[in-house]
């Protein structure tokens, strides 16, 4: 082991036991991802309690904009993180340092564009995302505040990715935890005490994002281990963009696909819900809650995938295929276990889960419970799919990662949402979820079987 330590320059990613490393990196990433989901879940719970299902429907309408912000952030953060990890594995610390400066400058520039475009096209976007006369005012109030906090939101996501690669996964977790704690305290104060409604929920969210971003900025200014902010590296390096951004494309595509999916789903729910006794606003609000519940489960799986990325990337750069293979198997097993547990909870206790989001009218409760059971029927397959995408992304295979990122949402779920309701009405939207999950799992498994065989051959060479 001492020999390995010397070979890897003392970096624990190259010699520590995989299980220990995965726990060290994945647990903070899971917490960070859960916290990111909690921002939205807590808003949904307090809005449901204080305003009702129309308020929840409004946040569902605004959510595609949140996802667009996350798409740009994950493109930059995941790409920069994967590239920096590979460079650290190759012992090219200066390149990793330049990568930090490049993605930070790009983040600030991209956030300015998102904010300007968001305010310029606010009402047309909200109508496109499914806003009705009943929900437009709520959606406008919520989204306007969220847009103001965009630069801090994006910096928090990007820098948390870079902090994990810098060997400080706990920092990303603590930065998000402080923000989440503050958000949970401010939400009820702003909604119930100050009577600010959905605007108060949004203000609480961006306040917590500002705290998270500031903590990470201070870290990279003063305490970074391998990467810090320096004037000489705070510029956009075209070569790093060319190499790093493709590694983040799969993460960006996942979020872009999620945005397109939300637009198609929101409008389909309103259209087919209005043709059904359920009603469009009820269907929209119920599915919004179900998607947020799904986010919690996927956050754990994504955290495992994100936590494995520095281990994949470093050992790929250090030419250690045995450690790469073992990391995949351990991460995939853990993520699948989480997905199966979440699937069981959704099937066995849907009413108890939904009760957290406020007492709604009986028709809403009945549809929401049915929606949760059916739409989440195939979620048990999500675990290994998430880790598979993370593997291809962090080992320098952006094309495969991009294809897998588009598969479930863009190539399968959206067509199914458009086709099935033509024959089955509102039920067609619900059953589109498990069909897409199971079909995509079958396809992803073929990619992974081929990749594991390649790793086996490399281990024997």
mmCIF file of N, CA and C in Angstrom, residues 206-339:
data_model
loop_
_atom_site.group_PDB
_atom_site.id
_atom_site.type_symbol
_atom_site.label_atom_id
_atom_site.label_comp_id
_atom_site.label_asym_id
_atom_site.label_seq_id
_atom_site.Cartn_x
_atom_site.Cartn_y
_atom_site.Cartn_z
ATOM 1 N N UNK A 206 -33.844 31.785 -2.070
ATOM 2 C CA UNK A 206 -32.650 32.456 -2.596
ATOM 3 C C UNK A 206 -31.727 32.931 -1.469
ATOM 4 N N UNK A 207 -32.297 33.234 -0.300
ATOM 5 C CA UNK A 207 -31.452 33.605 0.838
ATOM 6 C C UNK A 207 -30.526 32.451 1.200
ATOM 7 N N UNK A 208 -31.081 31.237 1.219
ATOM 8 C CA UNK A 208 -30.272 30.066 1.554
ATOM 9 C C UNK A 208 -29.232 29.786 0.473
ATOM 10 N N UNK A 209 -29.577 30.043 -0.783
ATOM 11 C CA UNK A 209 -28.617 29.846 -1.873
ATOM 12 C C UNK A 209 -27.452 30.830 -1.780
ATOM 13 N N UNK A 210 -27.739 32.047 -1.363
ATOM 14 C CA UNK A 210 -26.689 33.059 -1.193
ATOM 15 C C UNK A 210 -25.698 32.612 -0.116
ATOM 16 N N UNK A 211 -26.213 32.097 0.999
ATOM 17 C CA UNK A 211 -25.344 31.635 2.090
ATOM 18 C C UNK A 211 -24.433 30.506 1.603
ATOM 19 N N UNK A 212 -25.004 29.540 0.864
ATOM 20 C CA UNK A 212 -24.224 28.409 0.353
ATOM 21 C C UNK A 212 -23.120 28.885 -0.579
ATOM 22 N N UNK A 213 -23.460 29.799 -1.490
ATOM 23 C CA UNK A 213 -22.484 30.298 -2.462
ATOM 24 C C UNK A 213 -21.349 31.042 -1.777
ATOM 25 N N UNK A 214 -21.667 31.871 -0.808
ATOM 26 C CA UNK A 214 -20.640 32.662 -0.112
ATOM 27 C C UNK A 214 -19.658 31.739 0.615
ATOM 28 N N UNK A 215 -20.175 30.691 1.263
ATOM 29 C CA UNK A 215 -19.302 29.755 1.984
ATOM 30 C C UNK A 215 -18.309 29.094 1.033
ATOM 31 N N UNK A 216 -18.758 28.712 -0.154
ATOM 32 C CA UNK A 216 -17.880 28.060 -1.126
ATOM 33 C C UNK A 216 -16.884 29.037 -1.746
ATOM 34 N N UNK A 217 -17.302 30.267 -1.961
ATOM 35 C CA UNK A 217 -16.397 31.292 -2.494
ATOM 36 C C UNK A 217 -15.252 31.541 -1.511
ATOM 37 N N UNK A 218 -15.594 31.667 -0.229
ATOM 38 C CA UNK A 218 -14.576 31.896 0.796
ATOM 39 C C UNK A 218 -13.577 30.729 0.838
ATOM 40 N N UNK A 219 -14.085 29.503 0.698
ATOM 41 C CA UNK A 219 -13.204 28.330 0.698
ATOM 42 C C UNK A 219 -12.169 28.429 -0.421
ATOM 43 N N UNK A 220 -12.632 28.713 -1.634
ATOM 44 C CA UNK A 220 -11.701 28.746 -2.765
ATOM 45 C C UNK A 220 -10.827 29.997 -2.764
ATOM 46 N N UNK A 221 -11.173 30.984 -1.981
ATOM 47 C CA UNK A 221 -10.308 32.158 -1.841
ATOM 48 C C UNK A 221 -9.171 31.893 -0.860
ATOM 49 N N UNK A 222 -9.444 31.083 0.203
ATOM 50 C CA UNK A 222 -8.476 31.000 1.297
ATOM 51 C C UNK A 222 -8.016 29.590 1.659
ATOM 52 N N UNK A 223 -8.835 28.560 1.393
ATOM 53 C CA UNK A 223 -8.531 27.252 1.975
ATOM 54 C C UNK A 223 -8.464 26.107 0.981
ATOM 55 N N UNK A 224 -8.560 26.373 -0.311
ATOM 56 C CA UNK A 224 -8.519 25.299 -1.293
ATOM 57 C C UNK A 224 -7.255 24.465 -1.193
ATOM 58 N N UNK A 225 -7.378 23.129 -1.322
ATOM 59 C CA UNK A 225 -6.226 22.238 -1.176
ATOM 60 C C UNK A 225 -5.374 22.202 -2.441
ATOM 61 N N UNK A 226 -6.014 21.953 -3.575
ATOM 62 C CA UNK A 226 -5.296 21.892 -4.852
ATOM 63 C C UNK A 226 -5.687 23.033 -5.788
ATOM 64 N N UNK A 227 -6.825 23.659 -5.519
ATOM 65 C CA UNK A 227 -7.343 24.728 -6.385
ATOM 66 C C UNK A 227 -7.786 25.919 -5.539
ATOM 67 N N UNK A 228 -7.388 27.117 -5.993
ATOM 68 C CA UNK A 228 -7.827 28.359 -5.344
ATOM 69 C C UNK A 228 -8.063 29.421 -6.398
ATOM 70 N N UNK A 229 -8.828 30.446 -6.013
ATOM 71 C CA UNK A 229 -9.014 31.587 -6.901
ATOM 72 C C UNK A 229 -7.738 32.421 -6.952
ATOM 73 N N UNK A 230 -7.237 32.690 -8.151
ATOM 74 C CA UNK A 230 -6.109 33.589 -8.361
ATOM 75 C C UNK A 230 -6.441 34.466 -9.560
ATOM 76 N N UNK A 231 -5.999 35.705 -9.494
ATOM 77 C CA UNK A 231 -6.274 36.635 -10.604
ATOM 78 C C UNK A 231 -5.776 36.077 -11.930
ATOM 79 N N UNK A 232 -4.619 35.428 -11.907
ATOM 80 C CA UNK A 232 -4.018 34.967 -13.159
ATOM 81 C C UNK A 232 -4.779 33.793 -13.783
ATOM 82 N N UNK A 233 -5.638 33.110 -13.008
ATOM 83 C CA UNK A 233 -6.405 31.985 -13.574
ATOM 84 C C UNK A 233 -7.888 32.316 -13.763
ATOM 85 N N UNK A 234 -8.296 33.527 -13.422
ATOM 86 C CA UNK A 234 -9.709 33.896 -13.540
ATOM 87 C C UNK A 234 -10.002 34.415 -14.951
ATOM 88 N N UNK A 235 -9.912 33.524 -15.898
ATOM 89 C CA UNK A 235 -10.252 33.850 -17.287
ATOM 90 C C UNK A 235 -10.726 32.566 -17.954
ATOM 91 N N UNK A 236 -11.352 32.707 -19.122
ATOM 92 C CA UNK A 236 -11.867 31.544 -19.842
ATOM 93 C C UNK A 236 -10.777 30.997 -20.752
ATOM 94 N N UNK A 237 -10.327 29.792 -20.453
ATOM 95 C CA UNK A 237 -9.313 29.125 -21.267
ATOM 96 C C UNK A 237 -10.033 28.293 -22.341
ATOM 97 N N UNK A 238 -9.906 28.652 -23.622
ATOM 98 C CA UNK A 238 -10.633 27.943 -24.681
ATOM 99 C C UNK A 238 -10.335 26.445 -24.731
ATOM 100 N N UNK A 239 -9.086 26.061 -24.465
ATOM 101 C CA UNK A 239 -8.726 24.636 -24.525
ATOM 102 C C UNK A 239 -9.402 23.849 -23.407
ATOM 103 N N UNK A 240 -9.475 24.449 -22.231
ATOM 104 C CA UNK A 240 -10.163 23.787 -21.122
ATOM 105 C C UNK A 240 -11.655 23.664 -21.432
ATOM 106 N N UNK A 241 -12.221 24.697 -22.016
ATOM 107 C CA UNK A 241 -13.633 24.629 -22.428
ATOM 108 C C UNK A 241 -13.850 23.471 -23.395
ATOM 109 N N UNK A 242 -12.935 23.338 -24.348
ATOM 110 C CA UNK A 242 -13.069 22.293 -25.359
ATOM 111 C C UNK A 242 -12.977 20.903 -24.743
ATOM 112 N N UNK A 243 -12.140 20.760 -23.724
ATOM 113 C CA UNK A 243 -11.935 19.455 -23.101
ATOM 114 C C UNK A 243 -12.949 19.172 -21.986
ATOM 115 N N UNK A 244 -13.264 20.193 -21.188
ATOM 116 C CA UNK A 244 -14.070 19.974 -19.982
ATOM 117 C C UNK A 244 -15.574 19.991 -20.247
ATOM 118 N N UNK A 245 -16.035 20.940 -21.051
ATOM 119 C CA UNK A 245 -17.479 21.076 -21.228
ATOM 120 C C UNK A 245 -18.150 19.837 -21.812
ATOM 121 N N UNK A 246 -17.517 19.130 -22.761
ATOM 122 C CA UNK A 246 -18.158 17.891 -23.230
ATOM 123 C C UNK A 246 -18.390 16.872 -22.122
ATOM 124 N N UNK A 247 -17.520 16.889 -21.086
ATOM 125 C CA UNK A 247 -17.688 15.955 -19.974
ATOM 126 C C UNK A 247 -18.906 16.307 -19.121
ATOM 127 N N UNK A 248 -19.352 17.551 -19.208
ATOM 128 C CA UNK A 248 -20.541 17.957 -18.456
ATOM 129 C C UNK A 248 -21.809 17.972 -19.275
ATOM 130 N N UNK A 249 -21.678 17.679 -20.578
ATOM 131 C CA UNK A 249 -22.843 17.754 -21.461
ATOM 132 C C UNK A 249 -23.942 16.795 -21.016
ATOM 133 N N UNK A 250 -23.554 15.590 -20.585
ATOM 134 C CA UNK A 250 -24.582 14.619 -20.194
ATOM 135 C C UNK A 250 -25.419 15.140 -19.029
ATOM 136 N N UNK A 251 -24.755 15.794 -18.047
ATOM 137 C CA UNK A 251 -25.503 16.370 -16.921
ATOM 138 C C UNK A 251 -26.394 17.501 -17.398
ATOM 139 N N UNK A 252 -25.861 18.345 -18.294
ATOM 140 C CA UNK A 252 -26.667 19.433 -18.838
ATOM 141 C C UNK A 252 -27.841 18.910 -19.639
ATOM 142 N N UNK A 253 -27.596 17.879 -20.440
ATOM 143 C CA UNK A 253 -28.664 17.296 -21.255
ATOM 144 C C UNK A 253 -29.765 16.727 -20.369
ATOM 145 N N UNK A 254 -29.362 16.098 -19.264
ATOM 146 C CA UNK A 254 -30.352 15.553 -18.335
ATOM 147 C C UNK A 254 -31.314 16.641 -17.873
ATOM 148 N N UNK A 255 -30.761 17.810 -17.535
ATOM 149 C CA UNK A 255 -31.605 18.896 -17.051
ATOM 150 C C UNK A 255 -32.410 19.549 -18.175
ATOM 151 N N UNK A 256 -31.798 19.676 -19.361
ATOM 152 C CA UNK A 256 -32.546 20.230 -20.504
ATOM 153 C C UNK A 256 -33.702 19.305 -20.860
ATOM 154 N N UNK A 257 -33.411 17.997 -20.876
ATOM 155 C CA UNK A 257 -34.473 17.025 -21.147
ATOM 156 C C UNK A 257 -35.564 17.122 -20.095
ATOM 157 N N UNK A 258 -35.149 17.343 -18.842
ATOM 158 C CA UNK A 258 -36.121 17.490 -17.761
ATOM 159 C C UNK A 258 -36.994 18.726 -17.971
ATOM 160 N N UNK A 259 -36.387 19.809 -18.480
ATOM 161 C CA UNK A 259 -37.155 21.027 -18.758
ATOM 162 C C UNK A 259 -38.184 20.782 -19.852
ATOM 163 N N UNK A 260 -37.749 20.167 -20.954
ATOM 164 C CA UNK A 260 -38.674 19.865 -22.056
ATOM 165 C C UNK A 260 -39.781 18.940 -21.567
ATOM 166 N N UNK A 261 -39.387 17.947 -20.770
ATOM 167 C CA UNK A 261 -40.364 17.018 -20.222
ATOM 168 C C UNK A 261 -41.404 17.750 -19.379
ATOM 169 N N UNK A 262 -40.954 18.672 -18.535
ATOM 170 C CA UNK A 262 -41.882 19.397 -17.668
ATOM 171 C C UNK A 262 -42.860 20.242 -18.474
ATOM 172 N N UNK A 263 -42.364 20.854 -19.546
ATOM 173 C CA UNK A 263 -43.250 21.664 -20.391
ATOM 174 C C UNK A 263 -44.317 20.780 -21.037
ATOM 175 N N UNK A 264 -43.878 19.660 -21.627
ATOM 176 C CA UNK A 264 -44.817 18.739 -22.279
ATOM 177 C C UNK A 264 -45.795 18.171 -21.255
ATOM 178 N N UNK A 265 -45.275 17.763 -20.104
ATOM 179 C CA UNK A 265 -46.134 17.150 -19.091
ATOM 180 C C UNK A 265 -47.124 18.149 -18.516
ATOM 181 N N UNK A 266 -46.658 19.358 -18.186
ATOM 182 C CA UNK A 266 -47.560 20.355 -17.614
ATOM 183 C C UNK A 266 -48.732 20.648 -18.538
ATOM 184 N N UNK A 267 -48.431 20.855 -19.807
ATOM 185 C CA UNK A 267 -49.502 21.163 -20.759
ATOM 186 C C UNK A 267 -50.411 19.955 -20.995
ATOM 187 N N UNK A 268 -49.833 18.754 -21.005
ATOM 188 C CA UNK A 268 -50.638 17.542 -21.175
ATOM 189 C C UNK A 268 -51.546 17.321 -19.975
ATOM 190 N N UNK A 269 -51.024 17.568 -18.763
ATOM 191 C CA UNK A 269 -51.836 17.409 -17.561
ATOM 192 C C UNK A 269 -53.016 18.373 -17.543
ATOM 193 N N UNK A 270 -52.750 19.611 -17.937
ATOM 194 C CA UNK A 270 -53.845 20.600 -17.978
ATOM 195 C C UNK A 270 -54.883 20.190 -19.022
ATOM 196 N N UNK A 271 -54.422 19.788 -20.201
ATOM 197 C CA UNK A 271 -55.342 19.457 -21.302
ATOM 198 C C UNK A 271 -56.188 18.226 -20.976
ATOM 199 N N UNK A 272 -55.525 17.123 -20.604
ATOM 200 C CA UNK A 272 -56.266 15.884 -20.343
ATOM 201 C C UNK A 272 -56.952 15.906 -18.985
ATOM 202 N N UNK A 273 -56.400 16.690 -18.044
ATOM 203 C CA UNK A 273 -57.064 16.844 -16.752
ATOM 204 C C UNK A 273 -58.387 17.563 -16.892
ATOM 205 N N UNK A 274 -58.443 18.560 -17.767
ATOM 206 C CA UNK A 274 -59.685 19.292 -17.997
ATOM 207 C C UNK A 274 -60.723 18.451 -18.732
ATOM 208 N N UNK A 275 -60.275 17.413 -19.427
ATOM 209 C CA UNK A 275 -61.204 16.502 -20.085
ATOM 210 C C UNK A 275 -61.697 15.419 -19.125
ATOM 211 N N UNK A 276 -61.090 15.377 -17.959
ATOM 212 C CA UNK A 276 -61.397 14.381 -16.944
ATOM 213 C C UNK A 276 -62.057 15.087 -15.761
ATOM 214 N N UNK A 277 -62.749 14.341 -14.924
ATOM 215 C CA UNK A 277 -63.392 14.929 -13.745
ATOM 216 C C UNK A 277 -62.370 15.500 -12.765
ATOM 217 N N UNK A 278 -61.118 15.058 -12.884
ATOM 218 C CA UNK A 278 -60.066 15.517 -11.965
ATOM 219 C C UNK A 278 -59.841 17.021 -12.085
ATOM 220 N N UNK A 279 -59.753 17.534 -13.317
ATOM 221 C CA UNK A 279 -59.477 18.953 -13.547
ATOM 222 C C UNK A 279 -57.998 19.214 -13.771
ATOM 223 N N UNK A 280 -57.698 20.180 -14.643
ATOM 224 C CA UNK A 280 -56.319 20.458 -15.028
ATOM 225 C C UNK A 280 -55.445 20.947 -13.892
ATOM 226 N N UNK A 281 -55.940 21.886 -13.089
ATOM 227 C CA UNK A 281 -55.128 22.439 -11.999
ATOM 228 C C UNK A 281 -54.829 21.389 -10.937
ATOM 229 N N UNK A 282 -55.801 20.520 -10.644
ATOM 230 C CA UNK A 282 -55.596 19.447 -9.668
ATOM 231 C C UNK A 282 -54.544 18.463 -10.183
ATOM 232 N N UNK A 283 -54.672 18.063 -11.460
ATOM 233 C CA UNK A 283 -53.708 17.124 -12.047
ATOM 234 C C UNK A 283 -52.306 17.707 -12.045
ATOM 235 N N UNK A 284 -52.183 18.996 -12.377
ATOM 236 C CA UNK A 284 -50.887 19.663 -12.415
ATOM 237 C C UNK A 284 -50.253 19.717 -11.026
ATOM 238 N N UNK A 285 -51.048 20.073 -10.027
ATOM 239 C CA UNK A 285 -50.538 20.178 -8.669
ATOM 240 C C UNK A 285 -50.122 18.808 -8.134
ATOM 241 N N UNK A 286 -50.945 17.787 -8.378
ATOM 242 C CA UNK A 286 -50.634 16.440 -7.876
ATOM 243 C C UNK A 286 -49.346 15.913 -8.488
ATOM 244 N N UNK A 287 -49.196 16.037 -9.796
ATOM 245 C CA UNK A 287 -47.981 15.550 -10.445
ATOM 246 C C UNK A 287 -46.764 16.346 -9.997
ATOM 247 N N UNK A 288 -46.945 17.634 -9.718
ATOM 248 C CA UNK A 288 -45.838 18.433 -9.204
ATOM 249 C C UNK A 288 -45.318 17.877 -7.886
ATOM 250 N N UNK A 289 -46.235 17.495 -6.998
ATOM 251 C CA UNK A 289 -45.843 16.919 -5.717
ATOM 252 C C UNK A 289 -45.167 15.567 -5.920
ATOM 253 N N UNK A 290 -45.729 14.733 -6.797
ATOM 254 C CA UNK A 290 -45.143 13.416 -7.072
ATOM 255 C C UNK A 290 -43.728 13.562 -7.626
ATOM 256 N N UNK A 291 -43.525 14.503 -8.522
ATOM 257 C CA UNK A 291 -42.178 14.730 -9.070
ATOM 258 C C UNK A 291 -41.197 15.184 -7.997
ATOM 259 N N UNK A 292 -41.673 15.996 -7.054
ATOM 260 C CA UNK A 292 -40.791 16.442 -5.973
ATOM 261 C C UNK A 292 -40.416 15.263 -5.069
ATOM 262 N N UNK A 293 -41.353 14.360 -4.841
ATOM 263 C CA UNK A 293 -41.050 13.154 -4.070
ATOM 264 C C UNK A 293 -40.016 12.311 -4.819
ATOM 265 N N UNK A 294 -40.207 12.185 -6.130
ATOM 266 C CA UNK A 294 -39.231 11.471 -6.957
ATOM 267 C C UNK A 294 -37.857 12.113 -6.900
ATOM 268 N N UNK A 295 -37.826 13.446 -6.813
ATOM 269 C CA UNK A 295 -36.559 14.164 -6.708
ATOM 270 C C UNK A 295 -35.785 13.764 -5.461
ATOM 271 N N UNK A 296 -36.509 13.563 -4.356
ATOM 272 C CA UNK A 296 -35.845 13.171 -3.114
ATOM 273 C C UNK A 296 -35.133 11.834 -3.300
ATOM 274 N N UNK A 297 -35.851 10.876 -3.887
ATOM 275 C CA UNK A 297 -35.267 9.558 -4.112
ATOM 276 C C UNK A 297 -34.099 9.632 -5.091
ATOM 277 N N UNK A 298 -34.294 10.330 -6.198
ATOM 278 C CA UNK A 298 -33.224 10.440 -7.190
ATOM 279 C C UNK A 298 -32.029 11.219 -6.664
ATOM 280 N N UNK A 299 -32.276 12.129 -5.721
ATOM 281 C CA UNK A 299 -31.174 12.892 -5.140
ATOM 282 C C UNK A 299 -30.167 11.982 -4.458
ATOM 283 N N UNK A 300 -30.669 10.948 -3.778
ATOM 284 C CA UNK A 300 -29.762 10.008 -3.121
ATOM 285 C C UNK A 300 -28.942 9.253 -4.170
ATOM 286 N N UNK A 301 -29.630 8.774 -5.220
ATOM 287 C CA UNK A 301 -28.935 8.054 -6.293
ATOM 288 C C UNK A 301 -27.933 8.967 -7.000
ATOM 289 N N UNK A 302 -28.334 10.207 -7.265
ATOM 290 C CA UNK A 302 -27.429 11.167 -7.907
ATOM 291 C C UNK A 302 -26.239 11.480 -7.007
ATOM 292 N N UNK A 303 -26.488 11.566 -5.702
ATOM 293 C CA UNK A 303 -25.393 11.815 -4.764
ATOM 294 C C UNK A 303 -24.352 10.710 -4.806
ATOM 295 N N UNK A 304 -24.815 9.464 -4.910
ATOM 296 C CA UNK A 304 -23.885 8.332 -5.031
ATOM 297 C C UNK A 304 -23.102 8.442 -6.340
ATOM 298 N N UNK A 305 -23.814 8.789 -7.431
ATOM 299 C CA UNK A 305 -23.146 8.956 -8.723
ATOM 300 C C UNK A 305 -22.131 10.079 -8.708
ATOM 301 N N UNK A 306 -22.511 11.207 -8.125
ATOM 302 C CA UNK A 306 -21.610 12.360 -8.053
ATOM 303 C C UNK A 306 -20.408 12.053 -7.152
ATOM 304 N N UNK A 307 -20.677 11.377 -6.031
ATOM 305 C CA UNK A 307 -19.591 11.027 -5.117
ATOM 306 C C UNK A 307 -18.581 10.073 -5.740
ATOM 307 N N UNK A 308 -19.046 9.248 -6.674
ATOM 308 C CA UNK A 308 -18.131 8.299 -7.332
ATOM 309 C C UNK A 308 -17.291 8.950 -8.430
ATOM 310 N N UNK A 309 -17.698 10.114 -8.917
ATOM 311 C CA UNK A 309 -17.024 10.718 -10.065
ATOM 312 C C UNK A 309 -15.551 11.043 -9.824
ATOM 313 N N UNK A 310 -15.185 11.681 -8.701
ATOM 314 C CA UNK A 310 -13.746 11.927 -8.495
ATOM 315 C C UNK A 310 -12.934 10.628 -8.432
ATOM 316 N N UNK A 311 -13.529 9.563 -7.899
ATOM 317 C CA UNK A 311 -12.829 8.277 -7.805
ATOM 318 C C UNK A 311 -12.658 7.681 -9.203
ATOM 319 N N UNK A 312 -13.739 7.711 -9.997
ATOM 320 C CA UNK A 312 -13.646 7.263 -11.390
ATOM 321 C C UNK A 312 -12.579 8.041 -12.145
ATOM 322 N N UNK A 313 -12.682 9.378 -12.080
ATOM 323 C CA UNK A 313 -11.815 10.246 -12.883
ATOM 324 C C UNK A 313 -10.349 10.116 -12.513
ATOM 325 N N UNK A 314 -10.063 10.138 -11.202
ATOM 326 C CA UNK A 314 -8.665 10.056 -10.770
ATOM 327 C C UNK A 314 -8.043 8.729 -11.188
ATOM 328 N N UNK A 315 -8.749 7.636 -10.943
ATOM 329 C CA UNK A 315 -8.184 6.315 -11.247
ATOM 330 C C UNK A 315 -8.149 6.026 -12.739
ATOM 331 N N UNK A 316 -9.033 6.662 -13.498
ATOM 332 C CA UNK A 316 -8.922 6.600 -14.964
ATOM 333 C C UNK A 316 -7.634 7.285 -15.403
ATOM 334 N N UNK A 317 -7.391 8.498 -14.875
ATOM 335 C CA UNK A 317 -6.168 9.224 -15.213
ATOM 336 C C UNK A 317 -4.915 8.516 -14.737
ATOM 337 N N UNK A 318 -5.015 7.788 -13.606
ATOM 338 C CA UNK A 318 -3.855 7.072 -13.048
ATOM 339 C C UNK A 318 -3.721 5.659 -13.603
ATOM 340 N N UNK A 319 -4.589 5.288 -14.544
ATOM 341 C CA UNK A 319 -4.541 3.971 -15.210
ATOM 342 C C UNK A 319 -4.640 2.828 -14.195
ATOM 343 N N UNK A 320 -5.713 2.859 -13.400
ATOM 344 C CA UNK A 320 -5.990 1.789 -12.443
ATOM 345 C C UNK A 320 -7.379 1.197 -12.724
ATOM 346 N N UNK A 321 -7.520 0.357 -13.755
ATOM 347 C CA UNK A 321 -8.836 -0.148 -14.152
ATOM 348 C C UNK A 321 -9.526 -0.992 -13.088
ATOM 349 N N UNK A 322 -8.752 -1.690 -12.244
ATOM 350 C CA UNK A 322 -9.370 -2.505 -11.196
ATOM 351 C C UNK A 322 -10.148 -1.632 -10.220
ATOM 352 N N UNK A 323 -9.567 -0.482 -9.882
ATOM 353 C CA UNK A 323 -10.249 0.426 -8.954
ATOM 354 C C UNK A 323 -11.448 1.093 -9.620
ATOM 355 N N UNK A 324 -11.340 1.373 -10.898
ATOM 356 C CA UNK A 324 -12.481 1.941 -11.636
ATOM 357 C C UNK A 324 -13.641 0.947 -11.639
ATOM 358 N N UNK A 325 -13.340 -0.321 -11.963
ATOM 359 C CA UNK A 325 -14.374 -1.356 -12.031
ATOM 360 C C UNK A 325 -15.042 -1.561 -10.671
ATOM 361 N N UNK A 326 -14.218 -1.662 -9.632
ATOM 362 C CA UNK A 326 -14.774 -1.891 -8.297
ATOM 363 C C UNK A 326 -15.639 -0.715 -7.847
ATOM 364 N N UNK A 327 -15.203 0.502 -8.171
ATOM 365 C CA UNK A 327 -15.992 1.684 -7.814
ATOM 366 C C UNK A 327 -17.370 1.620 -8.455
ATOM 367 N N UNK A 328 -17.419 1.236 -9.728
ATOM 368 C CA UNK A 328 -18.718 1.139 -10.404
ATOM 369 C C UNK A 328 -19.618 0.109 -9.731
ATOM 370 N N UNK A 329 -19.088 -1.065 -9.447
ATOM 371 C CA UNK A 329 -19.912 -2.136 -8.879
ATOM 372 C C UNK A 329 -20.448 -1.755 -7.500
ATOM 373 N N UNK A 330 -19.614 -1.162 -6.677
ATOM 374 C CA UNK A 330 -20.048 -0.775 -5.330
ATOM 375 C C UNK A 330 -21.089 0.352 -5.410
ATOM 376 N N UNK A 331 -20.826 1.361 -6.253
ATOM 377 C CA UNK A 331 -21.749 2.492 -6.380
ATOM 378 C C UNK A 331 -23.091 2.052 -6.966
ATOM 379 N N UNK A 332 -23.051 1.189 -7.983
ATOM 380 C CA UNK A 332 -24.289 0.714 -8.614
ATOM 381 C C UNK A 332 -25.124 -0.108 -7.639
ATOM 382 N N UNK A 333 -24.470 -0.936 -6.834
ATOM 383 C CA UNK A 333 -25.191 -1.748 -5.852
ATOM 384 C C UNK A 333 -25.856 -0.861 -4.796
ATOM 385 N N UNK A 334 -25.122 0.131 -4.310
ATOM 386 C CA UNK A 334 -25.669 1.032 -3.287
ATOM 387 C C UNK A 334 -26.846 1.830 -3.840
ATOM 388 N N UNK A 335 -26.692 2.364 -5.049
ATOM 389 C CA UNK A 335 -27.731 3.186 -5.648
ATOM 390 C C UNK A 335 -28.988 2.365 -5.944
ATOM 391 N N UNK A 336 -28.803 1.137 -6.405
ATOM 392 C CA UNK A 336 -29.951 0.267 -6.684
ATOM 393 C C UNK A 336 -30.691 -0.081 -5.395
ATOM 394 N N UNK A 337 -29.954 -0.327 -4.329
ATOM 395 C CA UNK A 337 -30.592 -0.607 -3.038
ATOM 396 C C UNK A 337 -31.466 0.547 -2.578
ATOM 397 N N UNK A 338 -30.976 1.774 -2.745
ATOM 398 C CA UNK A 338 -31.746 2.963 -2.370
ATOM 399 C C UNK A 338 -33.009 3.077 -3.223
ATOM 400 N N UNK A 339 -32.874 2.851 -4.531
ATOM 401 C CA UNK A 339 -34.010 2.966 -5.442
ATOM 402 C C UNK A 339 -35.099 1.951 -5.111
#
